[in-house]
Coordinates of C-alpha atoms in Angstrom, one line a residue:
Chain A
M338 CA 8.8 13.2 -19.1
N339 CA 11.1 16.1 -18.4
S340 CA 14.3 17.1 -20.2
F341 CA 16.5 14.5 -18.4
W342 CA 16.7 12.1 -21.4
Q343 CA 16.8 14.7 -24.2
D344 CA 20.4 14.0 -25.2
N345 CA 19.7 10.2 -25.4
P346 CA 16.8 10.2 -27.9
R347 CA 16.9 6.4 -28.4
M348 CA 16.2 5.7 -24.8
M349 CA 13.7 8.6 -24.7
N350 CA 11.7 6.9 -27.4
H351 CA 11.5 3.7 -25.4
L352 CA 10.5 5.6 -22.3
F353 CA 7.7 7.3 -24.2
E354 CA 6.4 3.7 -24.9
V355 CA 6.8 2.9 -21.2
N356 CA 4.8 6.0 -20.4
G357 CA 2.1 4.7 -22.6
V358 CA 2.0 1.4 -20.6
I359 CA 1.9 3.4 -17.3
E360 CA -1.0 5.6 -18.5
Q361 CA -2.9 2.5 -19.7
S362 CA -2.2 0.6 -16.5
M363 CA -3.4 3.5 -14.5
T364 CA -6.8 3.7 -16.2
V365 CA -9.8 2.6 -14.2
K366 CA -13.5 2.9 -14.7
Q367 CA -14.2 4.6 -11.3
E368 CA -14.2 8.3 -12.4
K369 CA -12.6 10.0 -9.4
M370 CA -9.8 7.4 -9.1
N371 CA -9.2 7.6 -12.8
E372 CA -8.8 11.3 -12.6
I373 CA -6.3 11.0 -9.8
L374 CA -4.3 8.2 -11.4
Q375 CA -4.1 10.0 -14.8
D376 CA -3.0 13.1 -13.1
L377 CA -0.2 11.1 -11.5
A378 CA 0.7 9.2 -14.6
K379 CA 1.2 12.4 -16.5
S380 CA 2.9 14.3 -13.7
G381 CA 6.3 13.9 -15.2
G382 CA 9.5 12.9 -13.4
K383 CA 12.8 11.7 -14.7
R384 CA 11.8 8.1 -15.2
V385 CA 15.2 7.0 -13.8
R386 CA 13.9 3.6 -12.6
P387 CA 12.3 2.4 -15.9
G388 CA 15.3 3.9 -17.7
L389 CA 17.6 1.7 -15.6
C390 CA 15.4 -1.3 -16.1
L391 CA 15.6 -0.9 -19.9
I392 CA 19.4 -0.3 -19.7
G393 CA 19.7 -3.5 -17.7
A394 CA 17.7 -5.3 -20.4
G395 CA 20.1 -3.9 -23.0
F396 CA 22.8 -6.2 -21.6
G397 CA 20.6 -9.2 -22.7
A398 CA 19.1 -10.4 -25.9
K399 CA 15.3 -9.7 -25.6
S400 CA 13.5 -7.0 -27.5
F401 CA 12.8 -3.9 -25.4
K402 CA 9.1 -4.2 -26.1
S403 CA 8.8 -7.2 -23.7
I404 CA 10.5 -5.1 -21.0
Y405 CA 8.0 -2.2 -21.2
P406 CA 5.5 -3.6 -18.6
L407 CA 8.4 -4.4 -16.2
A408 CA 9.8 -0.9 -16.7
A409 CA 6.3 0.5 -16.1
V410 CA 6.0 -1.4 -12.9
V411 CA 9.2 -0.1 -11.3
E412 CA 8.1 3.5 -12.0
M413 CA 4.6 2.8 -10.7
L414 CA 6.0 1.3 -7.5
H415 CA 8.0 4.5 -7.1
L416 CA 5.0 6.6 -7.8
A417 CA 3.0 4.7 -5.1
T418 CA 5.7 5.4 -2.6
L419 CA 5.8 9.1 -3.6
V420 CA 2.0 9.5 -3.1
H421 CA 2.3 8.0 0.4
D422 CA 5.5 10.0 1.2
D423 CA 3.7 13.2 0.4
I424 CA 1.0 12.3 3.0
I425 CA 3.6 11.8 5.7
D426 CA 5.5 15.0 4.8
D427 CA 2.3 17.0 4.2
A428 CA 3.9 18.0 1.0
T429 CA 2.0 20.5 -1.2
H430 CA 4.1 20.4 -4.4
R431 CA 6.1 17.8 -6.3
R432 CA 7.6 18.4 -9.7
G433 CA 6.0 21.8 -9.7
S434 CA 2.5 20.4 -9.4
L435 CA 0.1 20.0 -6.5
T436 CA 0.6 16.6 -4.8
T437 CA -2.2 14.1 -4.7
Q438 CA -2.7 14.6 -1.0
K439 CA -3.0 18.4 -1.4
K440 CA -5.2 18.3 -4.5
Y441 CA -7.5 15.5 -3.6
G442 CA -7.0 15.0 0.2
K443 CA -5.1 12.4 2.3
D444 CA -8.0 10.0 2.1
Y445 CA -7.8 9.6 -1.7
A446 CA -4.0 9.6 -1.6
V447 CA -3.9 6.5 0.8
Y448 CA -6.1 4.4 -1.5
T449 CA -4.5 5.7 -4.7
G450 CA -1.1 4.5 -3.4
D451 CA -2.5 1.2 -2.4
Y452 CA -4.2 0.7 -5.8
I453 CA -1.0 1.5 -7.6
F454 CA 1.0 -1.0 -5.4
T455 CA -1.5 -3.8 -6.1
K456 CA -1.8 -3.0 -9.7
C457 CA 1.9 -3.4 -10.0
F458 CA 1.8 -6.9 -8.6
E459 CA -1.2 -7.7 -10.9
L460 CA 0.9 -6.6 -13.9
L461 CA 3.9 -8.6 -12.7
A462 CA 1.7 -11.7 -12.2
K463 CA 0.2 -11.3 -15.6
N464 CA 3.4 -10.8 -17.6
Y465 CA 6.3 -12.3 -15.8
E466 CA 7.8 -15.2 -13.8
L467 CA 7.9 -15.1 -10.0
H468 CA 11.5 -13.9 -9.9
H469 CA 10.7 -10.2 -10.4
M470 CA 7.9 -10.4 -7.9
R471 CA 10.3 -11.8 -5.3
E472 CA 12.9 -9.1 -6.0
L473 CA 10.5 -6.2 -6.2
S474 CA 8.4 -7.1 -3.2
R475 CA 11.6 -7.4 -1.1
A476 CA 12.8 -4.0 -2.5
V477 CA 9.5 -2.3 -1.6
S478 CA 9.4 -3.8 1.9
R479 CA 12.8 -2.3 2.3
V480 CA 11.6 1.1 1.2
C481 CA 8.8 1.0 3.8
V482 CA 11.2 0.0 6.6
G483 CA 13.6 2.7 5.5
E484 CA 11.0 5.3 5.5
I485 CA 9.8 4.3 9.0
E486 CA 13.4 4.3 10.2
Q487 CA 13.9 7.8 8.7
F488 CA 10.7 9.1 10.2
D489 CA 11.5 7.6 13.6
G490 CA 14.9 9.3 13.6
R491 CA 13.6 12.9 13.1
F492 CA 15.3 15.6 15.1
K493 CA 17.9 13.2 16.4
T494 CA 21.4 14.7 16.4
H495 CA 23.3 11.6 17.1
D496 CA 22.7 9.7 13.9
S497 CA 25.8 8.2 12.3
V498 CA 26.9 8.2 8.6
K499 CA 26.5 4.4 8.8
K500 CA 22.8 4.7 9.8
Y501 CA 22.2 7.4 7.2
L502 CA 23.6 5.1 4.5
K503 CA 21.5 2.2 5.8
I504 CA 18.4 4.2 5.4
V505 CA 19.4 5.5 2.0
G506 CA 20.1 1.9 0.9
A507 CA 16.6 0.8 2.0
K508 CA 14.5 3.8 0.9
T509 CA 16.3 4.6 -2.4
S510 CA 19.1 2.4 -3.6
A511 CA 17.3 -1.0 -3.3
L512 CA 14.6 -0.1 -5.8
L513 CA 17.1 1.5 -8.2
A514 CA 19.4 -1.5 -8.0
T515 CA 16.5 -3.9 -8.4
S516 CA 15.3 -2.0 -11.5
L517 CA 18.6 -2.4 -13.2
A518 CA 19.1 -6.1 -12.2
I519 CA 15.7 -7.4 -13.1
G520 CA 15.8 -5.7 -16.5
A521 CA 19.0 -7.7 -17.2
Y522 CA 17.5 -10.9 -15.7
E523 CA 14.4 -10.6 -17.8
A524 CA 16.5 -10.2 -21.0
G525 CA 18.3 -13.4 -20.2
C526 CA 21.6 -12.2 -18.6
D527 CA 23.3 -14.7 -16.3
E528 CA 23.1 -14.3 -12.6
K529 CA 26.7 -13.1 -12.2
L530 CA 26.0 -10.1 -14.5
C531 CA 22.7 -9.4 -12.8
R532 CA 24.4 -9.3 -9.4
K533 CA 27.1 -7.0 -10.7
L534 CA 24.5 -4.6 -12.1
G535 CA 22.6 -4.7 -8.8
K536 CA 25.8 -3.7 -7.0
I537 CA 26.3 -0.8 -9.5
G538 CA 22.7 0.2 -8.9
L539 CA 23.3 0.4 -5.2
H540 CA 26.4 2.7 -5.6
L541 CA 24.4 4.7 -8.1
G542 CA 21.5 4.9 -5.7
N543 CA 23.6 6.1 -2.8
A544 CA 25.2 8.8 -5.0
F545 CA 21.7 9.8 -6.3
Q546 CA 20.2 10.1 -2.8
I547 CA 23.2 12.0 -1.3
I548 CA 23.0 14.5 -4.1
D549 CA 19.3 14.8 -3.6
D550 CA 19.9 15.5 0.1
I551 CA 22.6 18.0 -0.8
L552 CA 20.1 19.9 -2.9
D553 CA 18.2 20.6 0.3
Y554 CA 21.2 22.7 1.4
K555 CA 22.5 24.1 -1.9
G556 CA 20.7 24.4 -5.2
D557 CA 18.9 26.5 -7.6
T558 CA 15.4 26.4 -6.1
S559 CA 13.8 27.4 -9.4
R560 CA 15.3 24.4 -11.2
V561 CA 15.1 21.9 -8.3
G562 CA 11.4 22.7 -8.0
K563 CA 11.5 22.8 -4.2
T564 CA 12.7 25.2 -1.6
L565 CA 15.9 24.8 0.5
G566 CA 15.8 23.4 4.0
N567 CA 12.6 21.4 3.5
D568 CA 14.1 18.2 4.9
L569 CA 15.6 20.2 7.8
K570 CA 12.3 21.8 8.8
Q571 CA 10.8 18.4 9.0
G572 CA 13.6 17.1 11.2
Y573 CA 15.3 15.0 8.6
Y574 CA 18.9 15.4 9.4
T575 CA 20.7 14.3 6.2
L576 CA 24.4 13.7 5.3
P577 CA 25.6 17.4 5.2
L578 CA 24.3 18.0 8.7
I579 CA 25.5 14.6 10.0
Y580 CA 29.0 15.5 8.8
A581 CA 28.8 19.0 10.3
L582 CA 27.6 17.6 13.6
K583 CA 30.7 15.4 13.8
T584 CA 32.7 18.6 14.5
D585 CA 30.7 19.1 17.7
D586 CA 30.3 22.8 16.9
A587 CA 28.7 24.7 19.8
H588 CA 27.0 27.2 17.4
L589 CA 25.4 24.5 15.2
N590 CA 24.2 22.6 18.3
E591 CA 22.7 25.7 19.7
L592 CA 20.9 26.4 16.4
L593 CA 19.5 22.9 16.3
S594 CA 18.5 22.9 20.0
K595 CA 15.2 24.8 19.1
G596 CA 13.8 21.6 17.6
H597 CA 11.6 23.8 15.4
Y598 CA 13.0 26.0 12.7
D599 CA 11.6 29.0 10.8
D600 CA 13.0 30.2 7.5
A601 CA 15.6 32.4 9.3
D602 CA 16.8 29.4 11.4
V603 CA 17.0 27.2 8.4
Q604 CA 19.1 29.8 6.6
K605 CA 21.5 30.0 9.6
I606 CA 21.8 26.2 9.9
I607 CA 22.5 25.8 6.2
E608 CA 25.2 28.4 6.4
R609 CA 26.8 26.9 9.4
V610 CA 26.7 23.4 7.9
D611 CA 28.4 24.8 4.8
E612 CA 31.0 26.6 6.9
L613 CA 31.8 23.4 8.7
G614 CA 32.4 21.6 5.5
G615 CA 29.3 19.3 5.7
I616 CA 28.1 20.0 2.2
D617 CA 31.6 19.4 0.7
Q618 CA 32.1 16.2 2.6
A619 CA 28.7 14.9 1.5
L620 CA 29.5 15.8 -2.1
E621 CA 32.8 13.9 -1.7
L622 CA 31.0 10.8 -0.6
A623 CA 28.6 11.1 -3.5
Q624 CA 31.5 11.3 -5.9
K625 CA 33.1 8.3 -4.2
Y626 CA 30.0 6.2 -4.9
T627 CA 29.8 7.5 -8.5
K628 CA 33.4 6.7 -9.1
K629 CA 32.9 3.2 -7.7
S630 CA 30.0 2.6 -10.0
L631 CA 31.8 4.1 -13.0
K632 CA 34.8 1.8 -12.3
E633 CA 32.6 -1.2 -12.2
I634 CA 30.8 -0.2 -15.3
S635 CA 34.1 0.1 -17.2
A636 CA 34.8 -3.6 -16.4
L637 CA 31.5 -4.7 -18.0
P638 CA 31.5 -6.0 -21.6
S639 CA 31.6 -3.2 -24.1
C640 CA 28.2 -2.6 -25.6
Q641 CA 25.5 0.0 -26.1
A642 CA 23.9 -0.7 -22.7
R643 CA 27.3 -0.1 -21.0
D644 CA 27.5 3.3 -22.7
D645 CA 23.9 4.1 -21.6
L646 CA 24.7 3.1 -18.0
E647 CA 27.8 5.2 -18.0
W648 CA 25.8 8.1 -19.5
I649 CA 23.0 7.9 -16.8
V650 CA 25.5 7.7 -13.9
K651 CA 27.3 10.8 -15.2
K652 CA 24.1 12.6 -15.8
L653 CA 22.8 11.9 -12.3
L654 CA 26.1 13.1 -10.7
K655 CA 25.9 16.4 -12.4
R656 CA 22.4 16.8 -11.3
D657 CA 20.8 20.1 -10.4
H658 CA 17.5 19.2 -11.8
Chain B
M77 CA -8.4 -14.8 18.1
N78 CA -11.7 -14.1 19.6
S79 CA -14.5 -16.5 20.5
F80 CA -15.8 -16.9 17.0
W81 CA -14.3 -20.3 16.4
Q82 CA -14.8 -21.7 19.9
D83 CA -17.3 -24.3 18.8
N84 CA -15.1 -25.5 16.0
P85 CA -12.0 -26.5 17.9
R86 CA -10.4 -28.4 15.0
M87 CA -10.4 -25.2 12.8
M88 CA -9.4 -23.1 15.7
N89 CA -6.3 -25.2 16.2
H90 CA -5.3 -24.7 12.6
L91 CA -6.0 -20.9 12.9
F92 CA -3.7 -20.8 15.9
E93 CA -0.9 -22.1 13.6
V94 CA -1.9 -19.5 11.0
N95 CA -1.6 -16.8 13.7
G96 CA 1.9 -18.1 14.4
V97 CA 2.8 -17.6 10.7
I98 CA 1.3 -14.1 10.8
E99 CA 3.3 -13.1 13.9
Q100 CA 6.5 -14.4 12.4
S101 CA 5.9 -12.8 9.0
M102 CA 5.2 -9.5 10.8
T103 CA 8.5 -9.5 12.7
V104 CA 11.1 -7.0 11.5
K105 CA 14.4 -5.8 12.9
Q106 CA 13.5 -2.1 12.9
E107 CA 12.3 -1.6 16.5
K108 CA 9.5 0.8 16.1
M109 CA 8.0 -0.9 13.1
N110 CA 8.2 -4.3 14.8
E111 CA 6.3 -2.9 17.8
I112 CA 3.5 -1.6 15.5
L113 CA 3.4 -4.8 13.5
Q114 CA 3.3 -7.1 16.5
D115 CA 0.6 -5.0 18.1
L116 CA -1.5 -5.5 15.0
A117 CA -0.7 -9.2 14.6
K118 CA -1.9 -9.8 18.1
S119 CA -4.9 -7.5 17.9
G120 CA -7.4 -10.3 17.5
G121 CA -10.2 -10.3 14.9
K122 CA -12.3 -13.2 13.8
R123 CA -9.9 -14.6 11.2
V124 CA -12.7 -15.2 8.8
R125 CA -10.6 -14.9 5.7
P126 CA -7.9 -17.4 6.7
G127 CA -10.7 -19.6 8.0
L128 CA -12.3 -19.6 4.6
C129 CA -9.0 -20.2 2.9
L130 CA -8.5 -23.4 5.1
I131 CA -12.0 -24.5 4.5
G132 CA -11.5 -24.1 0.8
A133 CA -8.4 -26.2 1.0
G134 CA -10.4 -28.8 2.9
F135 CA -12.1 -29.6 -0.4
G136 CA -8.8 -30.8 -1.8
A137 CA -6.1 -33.2 -0.9
K138 CA -3.2 -31.2 0.5
S139 CA -2.2 -31.0 4.1
F140 CA -3.4 -27.9 5.9
K141 CA 0.2 -27.1 6.8
S142 CA 1.1 -26.1 3.3
I143 CA -1.9 -23.7 3.3
Y144 CA -0.9 -21.8 6.4
P145 CA 1.2 -19.2 4.7
L146 CA -1.6 -18.6 2.1
A147 CA -4.1 -18.3 4.9
A148 CA -1.8 -15.9 6.7
V149 CA -1.5 -13.8 3.6
V150 CA -5.2 -13.3 3.1
E151 CA -5.5 -12.1 6.7
M152 CA -2.5 -9.8 6.4
L153 CA -3.9 -8.2 3.2
H154 CA -7.1 -7.6 5.2
L155 CA -5.1 -6.2 8.1
A156 CA -3.3 -3.8 5.7
T157 CA -6.5 -2.5 4.3
L158 CA -7.9 -2.0 7.9
V159 CA -4.8 0.0 8.9
H160 CA -5.3 2.3 5.9
D161 CA -9.1 2.4 6.4
D162 CA -8.6 3.7 9.9
I163 CA -6.5 6.6 8.6
I164 CA -9.3 7.6 6.2
D165 CA -12.0 7.3 8.9
D166 CA -9.9 8.8 11.6
A167 CA -11.0 5.8 13.7
T168 CA -9.7 5.7 17.3
H169 CA -10.7 2.1 18.2
R170 CA -11.0 -1.2 16.5
R171 CA -11.7 -4.5 18.2
G172 CA -11.7 -2.6 21.5
S173 CA -8.0 -1.4 21.1
L174 CA -6.6 1.8 19.8
T175 CA -6.0 1.8 16.1
T176 CA -2.5 2.1 14.6
Q177 CA -3.2 5.6 13.3
K178 CA -4.4 6.7 16.8
K179 CA -1.7 5.0 18.8
Y180 CA 1.3 5.7 16.6
G181 CA 0.1 8.5 14.2
K182 CA -1.1 8.5 10.6
D183 CA 2.5 8.6 9.3
Y184 CA 3.5 5.3 10.8
A185 CA 0.1 3.8 9.8
V186 CA 0.6 4.6 6.1
Y187 CA 4.0 2.8 6.0
T188 CA 2.8 0.0 8.2
G189 CA 0.0 -0.8 5.8
D190 CA 2.4 -0.6 2.8
Y191 CA 4.8 -2.9 4.5
I192 CA 2.2 -5.5 5.2
F193 CA 1.0 -5.3 1.6
T194 CA 4.4 -5.9 0.1
K195 CA 5.3 -8.5 2.7
C196 CA 2.2 -10.4 1.5
F197 CA 3.4 -10.4 -2.1
E198 CA 6.9 -11.5 -0.9
L199 CA 5.3 -14.4 1.0
L200 CA 3.3 -15.4 -2.0
A201 CA 6.3 -15.2 -4.4
K202 CA 8.3 -17.3 -1.9
N203 CA 5.8 -20.1 -1.3
Y204 CA 3.3 -20.3 -4.2
E205 CA 2.8 -20.3 -7.9
L206 CA 1.6 -17.1 -9.8
H207 CA -2.0 -18.0 -9.7
H208 CA -2.7 -16.7 -6.2
M209 CA -0.8 -13.6 -6.8
R210 CA -2.9 -12.9 -9.8
E211 CA -6.2 -13.5 -8.0
L212 CA -5.2 -11.7 -4.8
S213 CA -3.7 -8.6 -6.5
R214 CA -6.9 -8.3 -8.5
A215 CA -9.0 -8.7 -5.3
V216 CA -7.0 -6.0 -3.5
S217 CA -7.2 -3.6 -6.4
R218 CA -10.9 -4.1 -6.3
V219 CA -10.9 -3.3 -2.5
C220 CA -9.1 0.0 -3.2
V221 CA -11.4 1.0 -6.0
G222 CA -14.4 0.0 -3.8
E223 CA -13.1 2.1 -0.9
I224 CA -12.6 5.1 -3.2
E225 CA -16.1 4.7 -4.7
Q226 CA -17.6 4.5 -1.2
F227 CA -15.6 7.5 0.0
D228 CA -16.5 9.5 -3.1
G229 CA -20.2 8.8 -2.5
R230 CA -20.4 10.1 1.1
F231 CA -23.6 12.1 2.0
K232 CA -25.2 11.3 -1.4
T233 CA -28.8 10.4 -0.9
H234 CA -29.5 9.2 -4.5
D235 CA -27.3 6.0 -4.3
S236 CA -29.1 2.8 -5.5
V237 CA -29.1 -0.7 -4.0
K238 CA -27.2 -1.7 -7.2
K239 CA -24.4 0.7 -6.5
Y240 CA -24.3 -0.3 -2.9
L241 CA -23.9 -3.9 -3.8
K242 CA -21.2 -3.1 -6.4
I243 CA -19.2 -1.3 -3.6
V244 CA -19.8 -4.2 -1.2
G245 CA -18.7 -6.7 -3.9
A246 CA -15.4 -4.8 -4.4
K247 CA -14.5 -3.8 -0.8
T248 CA -15.6 -6.9 1.0
S249 CA -16.9 -9.9 -1.0
A250 CA -14.0 -10.1 -3.5
L251 CA -11.4 -10.9 -0.9
L252 CA -13.6 -13.3 1.0
A253 CA -14.5 -15.2 -2.2
T254 CA -10.8 -15.2 -3.3
S255 CA -9.7 -16.6 0.1
L256 CA -12.1 -19.5 -0.2
A257 CA -11.3 -20.2 -3.9
I258 CA -7.5 -20.0 -3.7
G259 CA -7.4 -22.3 -0.7
A260 CA -9.3 -24.9 -2.8
Y261 CA -7.0 -24.2 -5.8
E262 CA -3.9 -24.7 -3.8
A263 CA -5.2 -28.0 -2.5
G264 CA -5.6 -29.2 -6.0
C265 CA -9.4 -28.8 -6.6
D266 CA -10.5 -28.5 -10.2
E267 CA -11.4 -25.1 -11.7
K268 CA -15.1 -25.8 -11.7
L269 CA -15.2 -26.4 -7.9
C270 CA -13.0 -23.3 -7.3
R271 CA -15.4 -21.2 -9.3
K272 CA -18.3 -22.5 -7.4
L273 CA -16.7 -21.8 -4.1
G274 CA -15.8 -18.3 -5.3
K275 CA -19.4 -17.7 -6.1
I276 CA -20.5 -19.0 -2.7
G277 CA -17.9 -16.6 -1.2
L278 CA -19.4 -13.7 -3.0
H279 CA -22.9 -14.4 -1.6
L280 CA -21.4 -15.0 1.8
G281 CA -19.5 -11.7 1.5
N282 CA -22.5 -9.7 0.6
A283 CA -24.5 -11.2 3.5
F284 CA -21.5 -10.5 5.8
Q285 CA -21.2 -6.9 4.8
I286 CA -24.9 -6.1 4.9
I287 CA -25.1 -7.5 8.4
D288 CA -22.1 -5.5 9.4
D289 CA -23.8 -2.4 8.0
I290 CA -27.1 -3.3 9.8
L291 CA -25.0 -3.4 13.1
D292 CA -24.5 0.4 12.6
Y293 CA -28.3 0.8 13.0
K294 CA -29.1 -1.9 15.5
G295 CA -26.9 -3.9 17.7
D296 CA -25.6 -4.5 21.2
T297 CA -22.8 -1.9 21.2
S298 CA -20.9 -3.6 24.1
R299 CA -20.6 -6.7 22.0
V300 CA -20.1 -5.1 18.6
G301 CA -17.3 -3.1 20.1
K302 CA -18.3 0.1 18.3
T303 CA -21.0 2.7 18.7
L304 CA -24.1 2.9 16.6
G305 CA -24.4 5.4 13.7
N306 CA -20.7 5.6 13.1
D307 CA -21.0 5.1 9.4
L308 CA -23.9 7.5 9.2
K309 CA -21.9 10.3 11.0
Q310 CA -19.2 9.9 8.4
G311 CA -21.7 10.1 5.5
Y312 CA -21.6 6.5 4.6
Y313 CA -25.2 5.7 3.6
T314 CA -25.5 2.0 3.7
L315 CA -28.3 -0.4 2.8
P316 CA -30.9 0.3 5.6
L317 CA -30.8 4.0 4.8
I318 CA -30.8 3.4 1.1
Y319 CA -34.0 1.3 1.4
A320 CA -35.6 3.9 3.7
L321 CA -34.8 6.6 1.3
K322 CA -36.7 4.8 -1.5
T323 CA -39.9 5.6 0.4
D324 CA -39.1 9.3 -0.3
D325 CA -40.1 10.2 3.3
A326 CA -40.1 13.9 3.9
H327 CA -39.1 13.6 7.6
L328 CA -36.1 11.4 6.8
N329 CA -35.0 13.7 4.0
E330 CA -35.3 16.7 6.3
L331 CA -33.2 14.9 9.0
L332 CA -30.5 14.1 6.4
S333 CA -30.5 17.6 4.8
K334 CA -28.2 18.9 7.7
G335 CA -25.2 17.0 6.2
H336 CA -23.6 16.9 9.6
Y337 CA -25.1 14.8 12.4
D338 CA -24.6 14.9 16.2
D339 CA -25.6 12.0 18.5
A340 CA -29.2 13.2 18.7
D341 CA -29.5 13.5 14.9
V342 CA -28.1 10.0 14.5
Q343 CA -30.6 8.6 17.0
K344 CA -33.5 10.2 15.1
I345 CA -32.3 9.0 11.7
I346 CA -31.8 5.5 13.0
E347 CA -35.3 5.5 14.4
R348 CA -36.8 6.8 11.2
V349 CA -34.9 4.3 9.1
D350 CA -36.3 1.5 11.3
E351 CA -39.8 2.9 11.2
L352 CA -39.6 3.0 7.4
G353 CA -38.6 -0.7 7.3
G354 CA -35.0 -0.1 6.1
I355 CA -33.4 -2.3 8.6
D356 CA -35.8 -5.2 8.0
Q357 CA -35.5 -4.9 4.3
A358 CA -31.7 -5.0 4.6
L359 CA -31.9 -8.0 6.8
E360 CA -34.1 -9.7 4.3
L361 CA -31.5 -9.2 1.6
A362 CA -28.7 -10.5 3.8
Q363 CA -30.9 -13.6 4.4
K364 CA -31.5 -14.0 0.7
Y365 CA -27.7 -14.1 0.1
T366 CA -27.2 -16.4 3.0
K367 CA -29.9 -18.8 1.7
K368 CA -28.4 -18.6 -1.8
S369 CA -25.0 -19.6 -0.5
L370 CA -26.4 -22.4 1.8
K371 CA -28.3 -23.8 -1.2
E372 CA -25.2 -23.9 -3.3
I373 CA -23.2 -25.4 -0.4
S374 CA -25.8 -28.2 -0.1
A375 CA -25.1 -29.1 -3.7
L376 CA -21.4 -29.6 -3.0
P377 CA -19.9 -33.1 -2.4
S378 CA -20.5 -34.1 1.1
C379 CA -17.4 -33.8 3.2
Q380 CA -15.9 -32.2 6.4
A381 CA -15.1 -29.0 4.4
R382 CA -18.7 -28.7 3.3
D383 CA -19.9 -29.0 6.9
D384 CA -17.3 -26.3 7.9
L385 CA -18.5 -24.0 5.2
E386 CA -22.1 -24.4 6.2
W387 CA -21.1 -23.8 9.8
I388 CA -19.3 -20.6 9.1
V389 CA -22.1 -19.2 6.9
K390 CA -24.7 -19.9 9.6
K391 CA -22.4 -18.4 12.2
L392 CA -21.8 -15.3 10.2
L393 CA -25.6 -14.8 9.7
K394 CA -26.4 -15.0 13.4
R395 CA -23.7 -12.4 13.9
D396 CA -24.0 -9.9 16.7
H397 CA -20.2 -10.0 17.5

């Protein structure tokens, strides 16, 4: 786990336990697969989804221990999608380490992702009622459709903010919202509260993804762990660019018309998007979603879990990690 | 559906209904994904797994209609693994049509497989109790580990029959056996009968895969729909070759030592394997498994389902399609 949780040691301790469940669940006899899975289990990451799952459970009455497998599952589902995303994007690095597809080959990466997916459903079937299965399978279906929609939309300059948000909702926010809501459900919270938490999770997810996309345009590359303009090079036109394109700027359109960008092109596009206010507008929308979720959080019953939720939303907003 | 079921019109009618559920379950709003999914749903195939699921259910007391979604799920899980297998093997054709990875690209194929996997679990969670989820997720986990083990063992000449059967059990027989057993379970059969059917399914699966592997060495290519020596070229050393290698034949070892085989090499290897009795020995083992399953079937209570099961086992043995 990286430094994300260091100023919330109570949650960090629980997440260490969740990490233990993840490492154990990703242990198999087959040597090669075990090597790949353990590599992945120990590859770090902020553990936002299991954190949200535990925070959701904090609104209820069950011990956190019974939530650990569920929290492990939401992270493992995320890991499975990352392994497959890296195949699509031909990504060489993630979190500063070689990706599975780079280190072991695309072949192993396909089956590794599949294995983790099905292992998650095995864990769910073993430990929990059908409810979580229903919610999580729906969330992951949405992730897949969102990813296809995003991939299908590469290099298209006419995409709207609405479509962008639809994709973000599917590929990112759905799983974050579900993580929070099913944690609460498992801990015995009533449906109304679970729905509210789910809604907060969606706002949080939107803010989270918009900020992530902004980091492709502006960010300390050594801390973000990836280079700028990565999405852009692959034809993923995210919110800053979508806003900038709304100005119908001749210079930006000309820069984009090449359809294939080297480092110098990317540099120029990023600069122009910034000049046209695209980055600021995107940041504004992220802040709008964050404020929305903070407002809804403040209306929740006062408790430790509410404080934790407020803490994580604020932490994710200030994100440059 | 192809001609496999044509002399069992009663089962074929049920499988038409299952096909309807598959096509409906693989319908999504996102245009591109829908195109790919519908292509797949209508791409044919023998529908052995849903057939086994329905036959299993025939041993119980429920109407077949309530089994259709379950039968659809076992076929869709198989389809998902095929889509991903074709990425690994860089396969251009399956069942006489272009593969998803060839027609749409590996990127789309990865997410399409993922979508089908999760859709299956969504369907299970919506329609059935946890039992099937547990059994099927375990079976699919085994498929993934089996596929990795097989991939990891490419071009290795020291593999034993035991290891070959372990891989076959994981990548093929587990899902066939589970299809048969969960159909029976869903229709209210007792655990003892479900276990028996599961065992028969394992024998049947072994016979089925061995024959499939033999078809890479010997078969009417126009009917099989694929060229000979395909597995061999990719370094998958299956049962006929494993048996032939046991003779420690200098000529065969020399042929294999190249580690990369063109059409002429493949031709020579196949001929030598045949001369050394590898194909016959493999066929013998397939027949042994078939006889085993037929013997166990004959001990089952006499009913329509028992006749259907006997019919499919015999049909799969005589397979050149």
